[in-house]
Amino acid sequence: MKEQMDAVARRRDELKKKQHQDSDGDDEKDIDFYDILSAISSKSYGINELNVPDLTVYQVYRKFKRMEIIDQYDISIKSILAGAKDVKLTHWSSKA
């Protein structure tokens, strides 16, 4: 299992290097699918590197979008508590 994960990681790194060489000047702040997978597995309690392949592409993007909404909600709450005015607060469980 570890050998397979190492092989996948090496392949991912090779693809990233090739992608960065091909892009020549593209914005480095752009995130790709691998960054999204990494973010999901890092921040989710039930999703890790071992069960990420079980997710569909749709599930990955929905989970990432929901994580963004939750983070924005947390920032809004902290802003309100710090005294910010005119903060649009939308609960994280609402429709995206």
mmCIF file with all atom_site columns, N, CA and C in Angstrom, residues 50-86:
data_model
loop_
_atom_site.group_PDB
_atom_site.id
_atom_site.type_symbol
_atom_site.label_atom_id
_atom_site.label_alt_id
_atom_site.label_comp_id
_atom_site.label_asym_id
_atom_site.label_entity_id
_atom_site.label_seq_id
_atom_site.pdbx_PDB_ins_code
_atom_site.Cartn_x
_atom_site.Cartn_y
_atom_site.Cartn_z
_atom_site.occupancy
_atom_site.B_iso_or_equiv
_atom_site.pdbx_formal_charge
_atom_site.auth_seq_id
_atom_site.auth_comp_id
_atom_site.auth_asym_id
_atom_site.auth_atom_id
_atom_site.pdbx_PDB_model_num
ATOM 1   N N  . LEU A 1 50 ? -5.995  7.667  2.065  1.00 0.00 ? 50 LEU A N  1
ATOM 2   C CA . LEU A 1 50 ? -6.349  6.297  1.703  1.00 0.00 ? 50 LEU A CA 1
ATOM 3   C C  . LEU A 1 50 ? -7.726  6.178  1.073  1.00 0.00 ? 50 LEU A C  1
ATOM 4   N N  . ASN A 1 51 ? -8.671  7.020  1.499  1.00 0.00 ? 51 ASN A N  1
ATOM 5   C CA . ASN A 1 51 ? -10.011 6.898  0.934  1.00 0.00 ? 51 ASN A CA 1
ATOM 6   C C  . ASN A 1 51 ? -10.374 8.006  -0.059 1.00 0.00 ? 51 ASN A C  1
ATOM 7   N N  . VAL A 1 52 ? -9.432  8.907  -0.364 1.00 0.00 ? 52 VAL A N  1
ATOM 8   C CA . VAL A 1 52 ? -9.690  9.939  -1.369 1.00 0.00 ? 52 VAL A CA 1
ATOM 9   C C  . VAL A 1 52 ? -10.026 9.324  -2.733 1.00 0.00 ? 52 VAL A C  1
ATOM 10  N N  . PRO A 1 53 ? -9.352  8.242  -3.148 1.00 0.00 ? 53 PRO A N  1
ATOM 11  C CA . PRO A 1 53 ? -9.701  7.664  -4.466 1.00 0.00 ? 53 PRO A CA 1
ATOM 12  C C  . PRO A 1 53 ? -11.139 7.149  -4.555 1.00 0.00 ? 53 PRO A C  1
ATOM 13  N N  . ASP A 1 54 ? -11.802 6.958  -3.420 1.00 0.00 ? 54 ASP A N  1
ATOM 14  C CA . ASP A 1 54 ? -13.188 6.492  -3.436 1.00 0.00 ? 54 ASP A CA 1
ATOM 15  C C  . ASP A 1 54 ? -14.170 7.599  -3.818 1.00 0.00 ? 54 ASP A C  1
ATOM 16  N N  . LEU A 1 55 ? -13.725 8.860  -3.792 1.00 0.00 ? 55 LEU A N  1
ATOM 17  C CA . LEU A 1 55 ? -14.600 9.989  -4.098 1.00 0.00 ? 55 LEU A CA 1
ATOM 18  C C  . LEU A 1 55 ? -14.683 10.220 -5.601 1.00 0.00 ? 55 LEU A C  1
ATOM 19  N N  . THR A 1 56 ? -15.839 10.670 -6.036 1.00 0.00 ? 56 THR A N  1
ATOM 20  C CA . THR A 1 56 ? -15.984 11.080 -7.431 1.00 0.00 ? 56 THR A CA 1
ATOM 21  C C  . THR A 1 56 ? -15.474 12.513 -7.567 1.00 0.00 ? 56 THR A C  1
ATOM 22  N N  . VAL A 1 57 ? -15.264 12.937 -8.791 1.00 0.00 ? 57 VAL A N  1
ATOM 23  C CA . VAL A 1 57 ? -14.808 14.310 -9.029 1.00 0.00 ? 57 VAL A CA 1
ATOM 24  C C  . VAL A 1 57 ? -15.856 15.294 -8.503 1.00 0.00 ? 57 VAL A C  1
ATOM 25  N N  . TYR A 1 58 ? -17.111 14.984 -8.709 1.00 0.00 ? 58 TYR A N  1
ATOM 26  C CA . TYR A 1 58 ? -18.188 15.838 -8.213 1.00 0.00 ? 58 TYR A CA 1
ATOM 27  C C  . TYR A 1 58 ? -18.116 15.972 -6.696 1.00 0.00 ? 58 TYR A C  1
ATOM 28  N N  . GLN A 1 59 ? -17.923 14.856 -5.996 1.00 0.00 ? 59 GLN A N  1
ATOM 29  C CA . GLN A 1 59 ? -17.845 14.898 -4.542 1.00 0.00 ? 59 GLN A CA 1
ATOM 30  C C  . GLN A 1 59 ? -16.650 15.717 -4.070 1.00 0.00 ? 59 GLN A C  1
ATOM 31  N N  . VAL A 1 60 ? -15.540 15.608 -4.769 1.00 0.00 ? 60 VAL A N  1
ATOM 32  C CA . VAL A 1 60 ? -14.341 16.367 -4.399 1.00 0.00 ? 60 VAL A CA 1
ATOM 33  C C  . VAL A 1 60 ? -14.609 17.863 -4.497 1.00 0.00 ? 60 VAL A C  1
ATOM 34  N N  . TYR A 1 61 ? -15.166 18.300 -5.622 1.00 0.00 ? 61 TYR A N  1
ATOM 35  C CA . TYR A 1 61 ? -15.422 19.724 -5.801 1.00 0.00 ? 61 TYR A CA 1
ATOM 36  C C  . TYR A 1 61 ? -16.497 20.245 -4.849 1.00 0.00 ? 61 TYR A C  1
ATOM 37  N N  . ARG A 1 62 ? -17.532 19.448 -4.586 1.00 0.00 ? 62 ARG A N  1
ATOM 38  C CA . ARG A 1 62 ? -18.576 19.868 -3.648 1.00 0.00 ? 62 ARG A CA 1
ATOM 39  C C  . ARG A 1 62 ? -18.015 19.995 -2.235 1.00 0.00 ? 62 ARG A C  1
ATOM 40  N N  . LYS A 1 63 ? -17.198 19.036 -1.838 1.00 0.00 ? 63 LYS A N  1
ATOM 41  C CA . LYS A 1 63 ? -16.587 19.072 -0.509 1.00 0.00 ? 63 LYS A CA 1
ATOM 42  C C  . LYS A 1 63 ? -15.683 20.296 -0.379 1.00 0.00 ? 63 LYS A C  1
ATOM 43  N N  . PHE A 1 64 ? -14.904 20.582 -1.417 1.00 0.00 ? 64 PHE A N  1
ATOM 44  C CA . PHE A 1 64 ? -14.015 21.735 -1.385 1.00 0.00 ? 64 PHE A CA 1
ATOM 45  C C  . PHE A 1 64 ? -14.815 23.038 -1.311 1.00 0.00 ? 64 PHE A C  1
ATOM 46  N N  . LYS A 1 65 ? -15.878 23.127 -2.082 1.00 0.00 ? 65 LYS A N  1
ATOM 47  C CA . LYS A 1 65 ? -16.721 24.328 -2.061 1.00 0.00 ? 65 LYS A CA 1
ATOM 48  C C  . LYS A 1 65 ? -17.349 24.511 -0.682 1.00 0.00 ? 65 LYS A C  1
ATOM 49  N N  . ARG A 1 66 ? -17.811 23.415 -0.087 1.00 0.00 ? 66 ARG A N  1
ATOM 50  C CA . ARG A 1 66 ? -18.418 23.495 1.246  1.00 0.00 ? 66 ARG A CA 1
ATOM 51  C C  . ARG A 1 66 ? -17.383 23.923 2.287  1.00 0.00 ? 66 ARG A C  1
ATOM 52  N N  . MET A 1 67 ? -16.154 23.454 2.143  1.00 0.00 ? 67 MET A N  1
ATOM 53  C CA . MET A 1 67 ? -15.095 23.866 3.061  1.00 0.00 ? 67 MET A CA 1
ATOM 54  C C  . MET A 1 67 ? -14.838 25.364 2.943  1.00 0.00 ? 67 MET A C  1
ATOM 55  N N  . GLU A 1 68 ? -14.882 25.893 1.729  1.00 0.00 ? 68 GLU A N  1
ATOM 56  C CA . GLU A 1 68 ? -14.712 27.330 1.530  1.00 0.00 ? 68 GLU A CA 1
ATOM 57  C C  . GLU A 1 68 ? -15.837 28.109 2.209  1.00 0.00 ? 68 GLU A C  1
ATOM 58  N N  . ILE A 1 69 ? -17.062 27.614 2.082  1.00 0.00 ? 69 ILE A N  1
ATOM 59  C CA . ILE A 1 69 ? -18.213 28.283 2.695  1.00 0.00 ? 69 ILE A CA 1
ATOM 60  C C  . ILE A 1 69 ? -18.090 28.262 4.216  1.00 0.00 ? 69 ILE A C  1
ATOM 61  N N  . ILE A 1 70 ? -17.673 27.143 4.782  1.00 0.00 ? 70 ILE A N  1
ATOM 62  C CA . ILE A 1 70 ? -17.500 27.042 6.234  1.00 0.00 ? 70 ILE A CA 1
ATOM 63  C C  . ILE A 1 70 ? -16.411 27.998 6.701  1.00 0.00 ? 70 ILE A C  1
ATOM 64  N N  . ASP A 1 71 ? -15.300 28.067 5.974  1.00 0.00 ? 71 ASP A N  1
ATOM 65  C CA . ASP A 1 71 ? -14.221 28.995 6.341  1.00 0.00 ? 71 ASP A CA 1
ATOM 66  C C  . ASP A 1 71 ? -14.697 30.439 6.280  1.00 0.00 ? 71 ASP A C  1
ATOM 67  N N  . GLN A 1 72 ? -15.464 30.772 5.262  1.00 0.00 ? 72 GLN A N  1
ATOM 68  C CA . GLN A 1 72 ? -15.987 32.137 5.147  1.00 0.00 ? 72 GLN A CA 1
ATOM 69  C C  . GLN A 1 72 ? -16.942 32.455 6.289  1.00 0.00 ? 72 GLN A C  1
ATOM 70  N N  . TYR A 1 73 ? -17.745 31.485 6.679  1.00 0.00 ? 73 TYR A N  1
ATOM 71  C CA . TYR A 1 73 ? -18.653 31.659 7.805  1.00 0.00 ? 73 TYR A CA 1
ATOM 72  C C  . TYR A 1 73 ? -17.860 31.921 9.086  1.00 0.00 ? 73 TYR A C  1
ATOM 73  N N  . ASP A 1 74 ? -16.810 31.140 9.311  1.00 0.00 ? 74 ASP A N  1
ATOM 74  C CA . ASP A 1 74 ? -15.978 31.337 10.501 1.00 0.00 ? 74 ASP A CA 1
ATOM 75  C C  . ASP A 1 74 ? -15.333 32.716 10.504 1.00 0.00 ? 74 ASP A C  1
ATOM 76  N N  . ILE A 1 75 ? -14.852 33.156 9.361  1.00 0.00 ? 75 ILE A N  1
ATOM 77  C CA . ILE A 1 75 ? -14.249 34.491 9.265  1.00 0.00 ? 75 ILE A CA 1
ATOM 78  C C  . ILE A 1 75 ? -15.287 35.564 9.549  1.00 0.00 ? 75 ILE A C  1
ATOM 79  N N  . SER A 1 76 ? -16.493 35.381 9.032  1.00 0.00 ? 76 SER A N  1
ATOM 80  C CA . SER A 1 76 ? -17.555 36.360 9.272  1.00 0.00 ? 76 SER A CA 1
ATOM 81  C C  . SER A 1 76 ? -17.911 36.441 10.752 1.00 0.00 ? 76 SER A C  1
ATOM 82  N N  . ILE A 1 77 ? -18.011 35.297 11.417 1.00 0.00 ? 77 ILE A N  1
ATOM 83  C CA . ILE A 1 77 ? -18.312 35.296 12.854 1.00 0.00 ? 77 ILE A CA 1
ATOM 84  C C  . ILE A 1 77 ? -17.212 36.011 13.631 1.00 0.00 ? 77 ILE A C  1
ATOM 85  N N  . LYS A 1 78 ? -15.967 35.713 13.317 1.00 0.00 ? 78 LYS A N  1
ATOM 86  C CA . LYS A 1 78 ? -14.846 36.360 14.004 1.00 0.00 ? 78 LYS A CA 1
ATOM 87  C C  . LYS A 1 78 ? -14.838 37.864 13.745 1.00 0.00 ? 78 LYS A C  1
ATOM 88  N N  . SER A 1 79 ? -15.187 38.256 12.523 1.00 0.00 ? 79 SER A N  1
ATOM 89  C CA . SER A 1 79 ? -15.248 39.684 12.193 1.00 0.00 ? 79 SER A CA 1
ATOM 90  C C  . SER A 1 79 ? -16.328 40.389 12.992 1.00 0.00 ? 79 SER A C  1
ATOM 91  N N  . ILE A 1 80 ? -17.483 39.762 13.104 1.00 0.00 ? 80 ILE A N  1
ATOM 92  C CA . ILE A 1 80 ? -18.578 40.350 13.885 1.00 0.00 ? 80 ILE A CA 1
ATOM 93  C C  . ILE A 1 80 ? -18.178 40.482 15.350 1.00 0.00 ? 80 ILE A C  1
ATOM 94  N N  . LEU A 1 81 ? -17.547 39.449 15.883 1.00 0.00 ? 81 LEU A N  1
ATOM 95  C CA . LEU A 1 81 ? -17.115 39.486 17.278 1.00 0.00 ? 81 LEU A CA 1
ATOM 96  C C  . LEU A 1 81 ? -16.035 40.540 17.517 1.00 0.00 ? 81 LEU A C  1
ATOM 97  N N  . ALA A 1 82 ? -15.276 40.850 16.477 1.00 0.00 ? 82 ALA A N  1
ATOM 98  C CA . ALA A 1 82 ? -14.231 41.867 16.592 1.00 0.00 ? 82 ALA A CA 1
ATOM 99  C C  . ALA A 1 82 ? -14.783 43.268 16.376 1.00 0.00 ? 82 ALA A C  1
ATOM 100 N N  . GLY A 1 83 ? -16.078 43.368 16.037 1.00 0.00 ? 83 GLY A N  1
ATOM 101 C CA . GLY A 1 83 ? -16.707 44.676 15.910 1.00 0.00 ? 83 GLY A CA 1
ATOM 102 C C  . GLY A 1 83 ? -16.946 45.140 14.492 1.00 0.00 ? 83 GLY A C  1
ATOM 103 N N  . ALA A 1 84 ? -16.749 44.297 13.524 1.00 0.00 ? 84 ALA A N  1
ATOM 104 C CA . ALA A 1 84 ? -16.965 44.699 12.138 1.00 0.00 ? 84 ALA A CA 1
ATOM 105 C C  . ALA A 1 84 ? -18.456 44.926 11.881 1.00 0.00 ? 84 ALA A C  1
ATOM 106 N N  . LYS A 1 85 ? -18.731 45.869 11.042 1.00 0.00 ? 85 LYS A N  1
ATOM 107 C CA . LYS A 1 85 ? -20.104 46.180 10.677 1.00 0.00 ? 85 LYS A CA 1
ATOM 108 C C  . LYS A 1 85 ? -20.333 45.789 9.222  1.00 0.00 ? 85 LYS A C  1
ATOM 109 N N  . ASP A 1 86 ? -21.567 45.663 8.837  1.00 0.00 ? 86 ASP A N  1
ATOM 110 C CA . ASP A 1 86 ? -21.952 45.327 7.466  1.00 0.00 ? 86 ASP A CA 1
ATOM 111 C C  . ASP A 1 86 ? -21.345 44.006 7.002  1.00 0.00 ? 86 ASP A C  1
#
